Coordinates of C-alpha atoms and ligand atoms in Angstrom, one line a residue:
M701 CA 0.0 0.0 -0.1
T702 CA 1.5 3.4 -1.0
R703 CA 0.0 6.8 -0.4
W704 CA -0.1 8.8 -3.8
V705 CA 0.3 12.5 -3.3
L706 CA -0.6 14.8 -6.1
G707 CA 1.1 18.2 -6.6
D708 CA -1.7 20.2 -5.4
A709 CA -2.5 18.0 -2.3
L710 CA 0.7 18.7 -0.2
T711 CA -1.0 17.9 3.2
R712 CA 0.2 15.7 5.9
R713 CA -3.4 15.1 7.2
H714 CA -4.0 12.0 5.3
I715 CA -0.4 10.4 5.6
R716 CA 0.0 7.8 8.3
E717 CA 3.3 7.7 10.2
G718 CA 6.0 5.7 8.3
E719 CA 3.7 5.2 5.4
R720 CA 5.4 4.9 1.9
V721 CA 4.7 7.9 -0.5
L722 CA 4.6 8.2 -4.3
M723 CA 5.0 11.6 -5.9
V724 CA 5.2 12.2 -9.7
E725 CA 6.4 15.4 -11.2
A726 CA 4.7 15.2 -14.6
H727 CA 6.5 17.7 -16.9
G728 CA 4.3 17.2 -20.0
F729 CA 1.5 18.5 -17.9
A730 CA 3.4 21.8 -17.4
R731 CA 4.3 22.2 -21.1
R732 CA 0.7 22.1 -22.2
K733 CA -0.2 25.7 -21.2
P734 CA 1.7 28.8 -21.3
Y735 CA 2.1 28.8 -17.5
H736 CA 3.7 31.7 -15.7
P737 CA 7.2 30.8 -14.5
H738 CA 6.2 31.5 -10.9
K739 CA 3.3 29.1 -11.0
L740 CA 5.7 26.3 -12.1
T741 CA 8.3 27.3 -9.7
L742 CA 5.8 27.3 -6.8
V743 CA 4.3 23.9 -7.6
F744 CA 7.6 22.0 -8.3
S745 CA 9.4 23.6 -5.4
A746 CA 6.6 23.0 -3.0
M747 CA 6.5 19.4 -4.1
R748 CA 10.2 18.9 -3.6
H749 CA 10.2 20.6 -0.3
F750 CA 7.3 18.4 0.9
R751 CA 9.3 15.3 -0.4
D752 CA 12.4 16.4 1.6
E753 CA 10.3 16.9 4.7
L754 CA 8.6 13.6 4.5
R755 CA 12.0 11.8 4.1
E756 CA 13.5 13.7 7.0
D757 CA 10.5 12.3 9.1
G758 CA 11.3 8.8 8.1
H759 CA 8.9 8.2 5.1
E760 CA 10.1 6.3 2.0
V761 CA 9.3 8.6 -0.8
D762 CA 9.4 7.4 -4.4
Y763 CA 9.7 10.7 -6.3
Y764 CA 9.6 10.4 -10.2
R765 CA 10.5 13.2 -12.5
C766 CA 9.0 12.4 -15.9
E767 CA 7.0 13.5 -18.8
T768 CA 3.5 12.0 -17.7
F769 CA 1.7 10.3 -14.8
G770 CA 1.7 7.1 -16.9
E771 CA 5.6 7.1 -17.0
G772 CA 5.7 7.7 -13.2
L773 CA 3.3 4.9 -12.7
D774 CA 5.1 2.5 -15.0
A775 CA 8.3 2.9 -12.9
H776 CA 6.3 2.5 -9.6
F777 CA 4.6 -0.8 -10.6
D778 CA 7.8 -2.1 -12.1
A779 CA 9.2 -1.7 -8.7
R780 CA 6.1 -2.8 -6.8
P781 CA 3.7 -4.9 -8.8
E782 CA 0.1 -5.0 -7.9
D783 CA 0.5 -2.2 -5.3
T784 CA -2.5 -0.4 -4.1
L785 CA -2.4 3.3 -4.2
T786 CA -4.4 5.4 -1.9
L787 CA -5.1 8.9 -3.2
M788 CA -6.9 12.0 -1.7
E789 CA -9.8 12.9 -3.8
P790 CA -8.6 15.6 -6.2
A791 CA -10.3 18.8 -6.9
S792 CA -9.6 19.1 -10.5
T793 CA -8.3 15.8 -12.0
D794 CA -10.9 13.2 -13.1
T795 CA -10.4 10.2 -10.6
D796 CA -11.7 7.8 -13.2
R797 CA -8.9 8.5 -15.5
L798 CA -6.4 8.2 -12.7
R799 CA -8.1 4.8 -11.8
E800 CA -7.8 3.7 -15.4
L801 CA -4.0 4.6 -15.4
V802 CA -3.4 2.7 -12.2
E803 CA -5.5 -0.4 -13.1
S804 CA -4.1 -0.8 -16.6
R805 CA -0.7 -1.3 -14.9
G806 CA -2.0 -4.0 -12.6
G807 CA -2.6 -1.9 -9.5
S808 CA -5.6 -0.7 -7.8
L809 CA -6.6 2.8 -6.5
E810 CA -8.5 3.7 -3.3
V811 CA -9.7 7.2 -3.0
A812 CA -9.9 9.0 0.3
E813 CA -11.9 12.1 1.3
T814 CA -10.4 15.4 0.7
A815 CA -8.7 17.3 3.7
L816 CA -8.7 20.4 1.7
F817 CA -12.2 21.3 1.6
L818 CA -14.9 21.4 4.3
C819 CA -17.9 20.8 2.3
D820 CA -18.3 17.0 1.8
D821 CA -21.1 15.2 0.0
E822 CA -23.5 15.3 3.0
L823 CA -23.1 19.1 3.5
W824 CA -23.6 19.8 0.0
S825 CA -26.7 17.7 -0.3
D826 CA -28.0 19.4 2.9
Y827 CA -27.8 22.6 1.0
A828 CA -28.6 21.4 -2.7
D829 CA -31.1 18.7 -1.8
D830 CA -32.7 18.0 -5.1
R831 CA -32.5 21.6 -6.3
D832 CA -31.5 22.3 -9.9
P833 CA -29.2 25.1 -10.7
P834 CA -29.1 28.0 -10.3
Y835 CA -27.2 27.5 -7.0
R836 CA -27.1 30.6 -4.7
H837 CA -24.0 31.3 -2.9
E838 CA -25.7 33.2 0.1
E839 CA -27.8 30.2 1.0
F840 CA -24.9 27.8 0.6
Y841 CA -22.8 30.0 2.8
R842 CA -25.4 30.4 5.6
S843 CA -25.6 26.4 5.6
M844 CA -21.9 26.1 5.9
R845 CA -21.9 28.8 8.9
R846 CA -24.6 26.6 10.5
E847 CA -22.8 23.3 9.8
T848 CA -19.3 24.5 10.9
G849 CA -20.6 26.7 13.8
Y850 CA -18.1 29.5 12.7
L851 CA -19.2 32.9 13.9
M852 CA -22.5 31.4 15.3
E853 CA -23.9 32.0 18.6
N854 CA -26.8 29.9 19.9
G855 CA -28.0 29.1 16.4
D856 CA -27.8 32.7 15.2
P857 CA -25.0 34.6 13.3
V858 CA -22.7 36.6 15.6
G859 CA -23.7 40.3 15.5
G860 CA -27.2 39.4 14.3
E861 CA -26.5 39.6 10.4
W862 CA -25.1 36.9 8.1
N863 CA -23.3 39.3 5.9
Y864 CA -21.7 42.7 6.4
D865 CA -20.8 43.2 2.8
E866 CA -22.3 46.7 2.6
E867 CA -19.6 47.9 5.2
N868 CA -16.9 46.4 2.8
R869 CA -16.9 48.8 0.0
E870 CA -14.8 51.7 1.2
F871 CA -12.1 53.4 -0.7
P872 CA -9.2 54.4 1.6
G873 CA -8.0 57.4 -0.5
E874 CA -4.9 57.6 -2.6
A875 CA -2.5 58.3 0.3
Y876 CA -3.4 55.0 2.1
D877 CA -0.4 53.1 3.0
P878 CA -1.1 49.4 3.5
P879 CA 1.3 47.2 5.5
D880 CA 4.0 45.5 3.3
P881 CA 3.0 42.1 2.1
P882 CA 5.2 39.2 3.4
R883 CA 7.8 37.9 0.9
Y884 CA 9.5 34.4 1.1
E885 CA 12.9 34.8 -0.6
P886 CA 13.7 31.6 -2.6
D887 CA 16.1 29.2 -0.8
A888 CA 18.6 27.1 -2.6
L889 CA 16.0 24.5 -3.6
T890 CA 13.6 27.1 -5.0
E891 CA 16.5 28.8 -6.9
E892 CA 17.4 25.6 -8.5
V893 CA 13.7 24.9 -9.6
E894 CA 13.2 28.5 -10.9
S895 CA 16.3 28.2 -13.1
W896 CA 15.4 24.9 -14.3
V897 CA 11.7 26.1 -15.1
R898 CA 13.2 28.8 -17.1
E899 CA 15.4 26.6 -19.1
E900 CA 12.7 23.8 -19.5
F901 CA 9.5 25.7 -20.0
S902 CA 10.1 29.2 -21.4
G903 CA 10.0 27.8 -25.0
S904 CA 6.5 26.3 -24.2
Y905 CA 5.0 29.3 -22.8
E906 CA 6.2 31.4 -25.6
E907 CA 5.1 28.8 -28.2
N908 CA 1.7 28.8 -26.5
G909 CA 1.3 32.5 -27.1
G910 CA 2.5 33.5 -23.5
D911 CA 4.8 36.4 -22.9
W912 CA 5.6 36.3 -19.3
A913 CA 9.0 38.4 -19.6
A914 CA 10.5 39.7 -16.5
P915 CA 8.7 38.3 -13.5
E916 CA 10.2 39.9 -10.4
T917 CA 11.8 37.8 -7.6
F918 CA 9.7 34.8 -6.6
I919 CA 7.9 35.5 -3.2
W920 CA 5.3 32.8 -2.5
P921 CA 5.4 30.4 0.4
V922 CA 6.7 27.0 -0.8
T923 CA 6.6 25.2 2.7
R924 CA 3.9 24.8 5.4
E925 CA 6.1 26.6 7.8
Q926 CA 6.1 29.7 5.4
A927 CA 2.5 29.3 4.7
L928 CA 1.6 29.4 8.5
D929 CA 3.8 32.3 8.8
A930 CA 1.8 34.0 6.0
L931 CA -1.3 33.3 8.0
D932 CA 0.0 34.8 11.1
R933 CA 1.3 37.8 9.2
F934 CA -2.2 38.4 7.6
C935 CA -3.8 38.1 11.0
E936 CA -1.3 40.5 12.6
D937 CA -0.9 43.1 9.9
R938 CA -4.0 43.2 7.6
L939 CA -6.9 41.4 9.1
A940 CA -8.5 44.4 10.7
E941 CA -8.7 46.3 7.5
F942 CA -9.4 43.4 5.4
G943 CA -13.2 44.2 5.2
P944 CA -13.5 47.8 4.4
Y945 CA -11.0 48.0 1.7
Q946 CA -11.7 44.6 0.1
D947 CA -13.2 46.0 -3.0
A948 CA -10.7 48.9 -3.2
M949 CA -7.8 49.1 -5.9
L950 CA -4.7 51.4 -5.7
D951 CA -2.2 51.9 -8.3
R952 CA 1.1 50.4 -7.2
E953 CA -0.4 48.6 -4.1
W954 CA -0.9 45.0 -5.4
A955 CA -1.8 43.3 -2.1
L956 CA -3.7 45.9 -0.1
N957 CA -5.1 43.9 2.9
H958 CA -5.7 40.7 1.0
S959 CA -4.5 37.7 2.8
L960 CA -2.4 36.2 -0.2
L961 CA -3.1 32.7 1.1
S962 CA -5.0 31.2 -1.9
S963 CA -1.8 29.7 -3.5
S964 CA -1.0 28.0 -0.2
L965 CA -4.7 26.9 0.5
N966 CA -4.9 25.4 -3.0
L967 CA -1.6 23.6 -2.9
G968 CA -2.6 21.9 0.4
L969 CA 0.0 23.7 2.7
L970 CA -2.8 25.2 4.6
H971 CA -6.2 23.8 5.5
P972 CA -9.4 25.9 5.3
D973 CA -10.6 24.9 8.9
E974 CA -7.3 26.1 10.4
V975 CA -7.1 29.2 8.4
V976 CA -10.7 30.3 9.5
E977 CA -10.2 29.1 13.1
T978 CA -6.8 31.2 13.4
V979 CA -8.5 34.2 11.9
I980 CA -11.4 34.0 14.2
D981 CA -9.2 33.5 17.3
A982 CA -6.9 36.5 16.1
A983 CA -9.9 38.7 15.5
A984 CA -11.2 38.0 19.0
E985 CA -7.8 38.8 20.5
Q986 CA -7.4 42.0 18.6
D987 CA -11.1 43.0 18.8
A988 CA -11.0 43.2 14.9
P989 CA -14.0 44.6 13.2
L990 CA -16.8 41.9 12.7
N991 CA -17.2 43.0 9.0
S992 CA -13.5 42.2 8.4
V993 CA -13.7 38.7 10.0
E994 CA -17.0 37.8 8.5
G995 CA -15.9 39.1 5.1
F996 CA -12.9 36.9 5.3
V997 CA -14.8 33.7 6.5
R998 CA -17.4 34.1 3.8
Q999 CA -14.6 34.0 1.1
V1000 CA -13.2 30.9 2.5
I1001 CA -16.0 28.7 3.7
G1002 CA -18.5 30.3 1.2
W1003 CA -16.9 31.2 -2.1
R1004 CA -14.0 28.9 -2.1
E1005 CA -16.1 25.9 -1.2
F1006 CA -18.9 26.9 -3.4
T1007 CA -16.9 27.3 -6.5
R1008 CA -15.4 23.9 -6.1
R1009 CA -18.8 22.2 -5.7
V1010 CA -20.2 24.1 -8.5
Y1011 CA -17.3 22.9 -10.7
A1012 CA -17.9 19.3 -9.7
E1013 CA -21.7 19.4 -10.1
T1014 CA -21.9 21.3 -13.5
D1015 CA -21.1 19.5 -16.8
G1016 CA -19.6 21.4 -19.4
L1017 CA -19.1 24.6 -17.4
A1018 CA -15.6 25.1 -19.0
D1019 CA -17.3 25.5 -22.5
A1020 CA -20.4 27.4 -21.5
N1021 CA -21.0 30.5 -23.5
Q1022 CA -24.6 31.7 -23.3
L1023 CA -23.9 35.1 -24.6
D1024 CA -22.0 33.6 -27.6
Q1025 CA -19.0 35.7 -27.2
T1026 CA -16.3 35.0 -29.8
E1027 CA -13.7 37.7 -29.8
P1028 CA -10.2 36.5 -29.3
L1029 CA -8.4 37.8 -26.1
P1030 CA -6.5 41.0 -26.8
E1031 CA -2.6 40.6 -27.0
L1032 CA -2.4 43.2 -24.2
F1033 CA -3.5 40.7 -21.8
W1034 CA -0.1 38.9 -22.3
T1035 CA 2.1 42.0 -22.8
G1036 CA 0.4 44.6 -20.5
E1037 CA 1.1 47.1 -23.3
T1038 CA -1.8 49.6 -23.1
D1039 CA -2.3 53.2 -22.0
M1040 CA -5.2 52.3 -19.8
A1041 CA -3.9 52.9 -16.4
C1042 CA -6.0 50.2 -14.7
L1043 CA -5.4 47.4 -17.1
S1044 CA -1.8 48.2 -17.5
D1045 CA -1.1 48.2 -13.7
V1046 CA -3.1 45.0 -13.0
I1047 CA -1.6 43.0 -16.0
D1048 CA 1.8 44.3 -14.9
G1049 CA 1.2 42.7 -11.5
V1050 CA 0.2 39.4 -13.1
R1051 CA 3.3 39.4 -15.2
K1052 CA 5.5 40.2 -12.2
R1053 CA 4.1 37.8 -9.6
G1054 CA 1.2 35.7 -11.0
Y1055 CA -1.4 37.4 -8.8
S1056 CA -3.9 40.2 -8.6
H1057 CA -6.7 40.6 -5.9
H1058 CA -10.3 39.6 -6.4
I1059 CA -11.7 42.9 -7.4
E1060 CA -9.0 43.4 -10.0
R1061 CA -9.7 40.0 -11.4
L1062 CA -13.4 40.5 -11.5
M1063 CA -13.9 44.3 -12.2
I1064 CA -10.9 45.1 -14.2
L1065 CA -9.7 42.0 -16.2
S1066 CA -12.8 39.9 -16.6
N1067 CA -15.0 42.9 -16.8
F1068 CA -12.9 44.3 -19.6
A1069 CA -13.0 40.9 -21.5
L1070 CA -16.7 40.5 -20.8
I1071 CA -17.8 43.8 -22.3
Y1072 CA -15.1 43.5 -25.0
G1073 CA -16.8 40.1 -26.1
V1074 CA -14.0 37.6 -25.4
D1075 CA -14.7 34.0 -25.6
P1076 CA -15.0 32.8 -22.0
G1077 CA -12.9 29.7 -22.6
E1078 CA -9.9 31.7 -24.0
L1079 CA -10.1 34.0 -20.9
N1080 CA -10.2 31.0 -18.6
E1081 CA -7.0 29.6 -20.3
W1082 CA -5.3 32.9 -19.7
F1083 CA -6.3 33.0 -15.9
H1084 CA -5.3 29.3 -15.6
A1085 CA -1.9 29.9 -17.1
G1086 CA -1.1 33.2 -15.5
Y1087 CA -1.9 33.0 -11.7
V1088 CA 0.0 31.2 -9.0
D1089 CA -3.1 30.0 -7.4
A1090 CA -5.0 28.9 -10.6
Y1091 CA -6.5 25.3 -10.9
H1092 CA -9.2 24.4 -13.2
W1093 CA -11.7 23.7 -10.4
V1094 CA -11.4 27.4 -9.3
T1095 CA -10.8 29.3 -12.5
T1096 CA -13.7 27.8 -14.4
P1097 CA -16.5 28.9 -12.0
N1098 CA -14.9 32.2 -11.3
V1099 CA -13.9 33.1 -14.9
V1100 CA -16.5 31.4 -17.1
E1101 CA -19.4 31.9 -14.8
M1102 CA -18.8 34.8 -12.3
G1103 CA -16.7 36.8 -14.8
S1104 CA -18.1 36.0 -18.1
F1105 CA -21.7 35.1 -17.2
G1106 CA -21.2 31.8 -19.2
A1107 CA -24.0 29.7 -18.0
G1108 CA -26.2 31.4 -15.3
V1109 CA -25.5 28.4 -13.0
F1110 CA -25.0 30.7 -10.2
A1111 CA -24.6 34.4 -11.3
T1112 CA -27.8 36.3 -11.6
K1113 CA -26.4 38.9 -13.9
P1114 CA -23.3 39.8 -15.7
Y1115 CA -20.5 41.7 -13.7
A1116 CA -20.3 44.3 -16.3
A1117 CA -19.5 47.9 -15.3
S1118 CA -18.3 51.1 -16.9
A1119 CA -15.4 53.6 -15.9
N1120 CA -17.8 54.9 -13.2
Y1121 CA -17.1 51.9 -11.1
V1122 CA -13.4 51.8 -11.8
N1123 CA -13.2 55.5 -10.7
K1124 CA -15.2 55.1 -7.6
M1125 CA -13.2 52.2 -6.3
S1126 CA -9.7 53.0 -7.4
D1127 CA -7.2 55.9 -8.1
Y1128 CA -6.4 54.7 -11.6
C1129 CA -8.6 57.2 -13.4
S1130 CA -6.9 60.3 -12.1
G1131 CA -3.6 59.2 -13.7
C1132 CA -4.8 57.8 -16.9
P1133 CA -4.8 59.4 -20.4
Y1134 CA -8.4 58.3 -21.1
Y1135 CA -11.3 60.3 -19.7
H1136 CA -13.4 58.3 -17.4
T1137 CA -16.4 60.8 -17.8
K1138 CA -16.4 60.4 -21.6
A1139 CA -18.3 57.6 -23.4
S1140 CA -17.5 58.4 -27.0
G1141 CA -15.0 60.2 -29.1
E1142 CA -11.3 60.5 -28.9
G1143 CA -9.7 60.0 -25.5
S1144 CA -12.9 58.5 -24.0
C1145 CA -12.4 55.6 -21.5
P1146 CA -12.8 52.3 -23.5
F1147 CA -14.7 50.9 -20.4
N1148 CA -17.6 53.1 -21.1
A1149 CA -18.1 52.5 -24.9
L1150 CA -17.6 48.8 -24.5
Y1151 CA -20.0 48.7 -21.6
W1152 CA -23.0 50.3 -23.5
D1153 CA -22.0 48.4 -26.6
F1154 CA -22.3 45.2 -24.6
L1155 CA -25.6 46.0 -23.3
A1156 CA -26.9 46.9 -26.8
R1157 CA -25.4 43.8 -28.3
N1158 CA -26.8 41.6 -25.8
E1159 CA -30.3 43.2 -25.3
E1160 CA -32.3 40.2 -26.5
K1161 CA -30.6 38.0 -23.9
L1162 CA -30.3 40.4 -21.0
R1163 CA -33.2 42.9 -21.1
S1164 CA -35.7 40.6 -19.5
N1165 CA -33.3 40.0 -16.6
H1166 CA -35.2 41.9 -13.8
R1167 CA -31.8 42.9 -12.3
M1168 CA -30.8 44.6 -15.4
G1169 CA -34.1 46.8 -15.7
L1170 CA -32.4 50.0 -14.6
V1171 CA -29.3 49.8 -16.7
Y1172 CA -31.4 49.1 -19.9
S1173 CA -33.6 52.3 -19.0
H1174 CA -30.3 54.3 -19.1
L1175 CA -29.4 52.6 -22.4
D1176 CA -32.8 53.7 -23.8
D1177 CA -31.9 57.3 -22.7
K1178 CA -28.9 57.1 -25.1
R1179 CA -30.6 55.7 -28.2
G1180 CA -30.1 57.6 -31.4
E1181 CA -26.9 59.7 -32.1
K1182 CA -25.4 59.2 -28.7
L1183 CA -25.7 55.4 -28.9
D1184 CA -24.4 55.4 -32.6
A1185 CA -21.3 57.4 -31.4
I1186 CA -20.8 55.1 -28.4
R1187 CA -21.0 52.2 -30.7
E1188 CA -18.6 53.6 -33.3
R1189 CA -16.1 54.3 -30.3
A1190 CA -16.4 50.7 -29.2
A1191 CA -15.6 49.4 -32.7
E1192 CA -12.6 51.7 -32.7
V1193 CA -11.4 50.5 -29.3
R1194 CA -11.5 46.9 -30.7
T1195 CA -9.4 48.0 -33.6
M1196 CA -6.9 49.7 -31.3
A1197 CA -6.7 46.6 -29.2
E1198 CA -6.1 44.3 -32.2
D1199 CA -3.5 46.9 -33.4
G1200 CA -1.7 47.2 -30.1
T1201 CA -2.6 50.9 -29.8
L1202 CA -5.0 50.9 -27.1
Ligands
FAD1040 P1 -8.5 37.0 -0.1 O1 -9.1 38.2 -0.7 O2 -7.6 37.2 1.0 O3 -9.5 36.0 0.2 C1 -9.3 34.9 1.2 C2 -9.5 33.5 0.5 O4 -10.9 33.3 0.1 C3 -8.7 33.4 -0.8 O5 -7.3 33.0 -0.5 C4 -9.5 32.2 -1.5 O6 -8.9 31.0 -1.0 C5 -10.9 32.5 -1.0 N1 -11.7 33.1 -2.0 C6 -12.1 34.4 -2.1 N2 -12.9 34.5 -3.2 C7 -13.0 33.5 -3.9 C8 -13.7 32.9 -5.0 N3 -14.4 33.7 -5.7 N4 -13.3 31.7 -5.3 C9 -12.6 30.7 -4.6 N5 -12.0 31.2 -3.6 C10 -12.1 32.4 -3.2 N6 -9.1 32.0 -6.7 C11 -8.1 31.2 -6.8 O7 -7.8 30.5 -5.7 N7 -7.6 30.7 -7.9 C12 -7.9 31.3 -9.0 O8 -7.3 31.0 -10.0 C13 -8.8 32.3 -9.1 N8 -9.2 32.9 -10.3 C14 -10.2 33.8 -10.3 C15 -10.5 34.5 -11.5 C16 -11.5 35.4 -11.5 C17 -11.9 36.1 -12.8 C18 -12.1 35.8 -10.3 C19 -13.2 36.9 -10.4 C20 -11.9 35.3 -9.1 C21 -10.7 34.3 -9.0 N9 -10.4 33.7 -7.9 C22 -9.5 32.7 -7.9 C23 -11.0 34.0 -6.5 C24 -10.2 35.2 -5.8 O9 -10.1 36.3 -6.6 C25 -8.9 34.8 -5.3 O10 -9.2 33.6 -4.4 C26 -8.3 35.7 -4.3 O11 -8.1 37.0 -5.1 C27 -6.9 35.3 -4.0 O12 -6.2 36.1 -3.3 P2 -6.1 36.2 -1.6 O13 -5.6 34.9 -1.1 O14 -5.3 37.4 -1.3 O15 -7.6 36.3 -1.2

């Protein structure tokens, strides 16, 4: 019997003392997409650190570096014919495919429950019962609060409300100086992986259309010790102001008060229950505002669990495209070359470190792609390749559904917004050559023309949505010459994006 540990399941919770462990570094997998060098460095370095720690603790670890899982399994079953492998249920990989790979080599596969998510089948069916989609996050989140007991008092939510989001939309002002985010400088092993990644994979991300030139120094936690330190640093430095400024965006402040824990959670270096419990305890000690703590808990036991479940329950979500959007992703998503201050800064951050925070992902990047008309599948590929925390189970619901309104499986309306939103929640517009107040003509902000053009293009599909009534009445006010000029500007913006002159 051998414990098979996948690269995004680096947890000790399911490994018994002295148990033999199998790990396979499958390089072909990494060659298939134009992955950001920091994403590949993170996964391979974290795997190798995990291997070394297990060995130090007396585990026998068979670690194969090869092209495919199949090759690794060939080597394993040559050495240990008819072995039984035990695997923790993966979030993105199809278990049937893995079973086939194992059984075709004469082995057998046992699948154990995941330790990396809290919502098991029973909890999901308590929420979903026999309901058909659309699934509703808020109801799911409340059932998770009840089941876990987090922030609950005598069966009621602490403070009397389930959700304090209305207090979490403040803009701190341009002069706001948030605490520095932690950086975990590469050790010798990470440095070795990083230079090997550059040699081995730079060709494939360029061949696949990627252009991730010049990422800055790698900073992400690659061990559990570092991830736990990142959790402590979040609690000490940024938790109290996490809530109010959660939706804010500041030029040159890439982290604000976000936790930066997604890459560690998604690799298995941290578990969601310990993250939430640590945060709740720290909040009690510091008397941190409830809107900050509840806002954070909601992201982890709400959105993170919800997206993983929606991914598992929804066939064909990756290909969903109910708005029939077909535009290719503009090249500037790879190069960051645009005069638009918001897009340029956020894409620059992705190129440098494979990260941007939630509202930048939703209201700058995917909002732009949505109103531009980008094919959701192509956008999903870009997010999947570019972010250090990206895996198919989490990008697909976030990008295809939340960001692109691909299926309506949980989103009630598209997250489409004009420059008005960007100006309210950021300091980008004051330093941008485009005018956020203009909707058409030279120099007008592309977000405006694309936004109204998006509504006009999709009127047949969206007008009847009761949450869109108000915006369509505003569109009606523009009909005639105004809308013609706006749509002309939208066409011009697309041409500029295609020419690389936006
Ligand atoms: P915080 O803002 O500090 O939030 C705390 C934690 O909550 C995160 O670490 C994450 O684990 C969880 N979380 C918050 N929102 C979500 C969400 N919508 N879905 C799942 N988990 C959530 N998250 C990823 O983990 N990987 C992705 O590839 C990813 N791609 C995204 C793409 C788009 C278009 C959008 C709109 C969202 C995406 N998200 C993704 C969700 C969210 O943006 C990130 O989890 C978050 O920005 C990570 O940064 P953080 O750790 O500082 O998060």
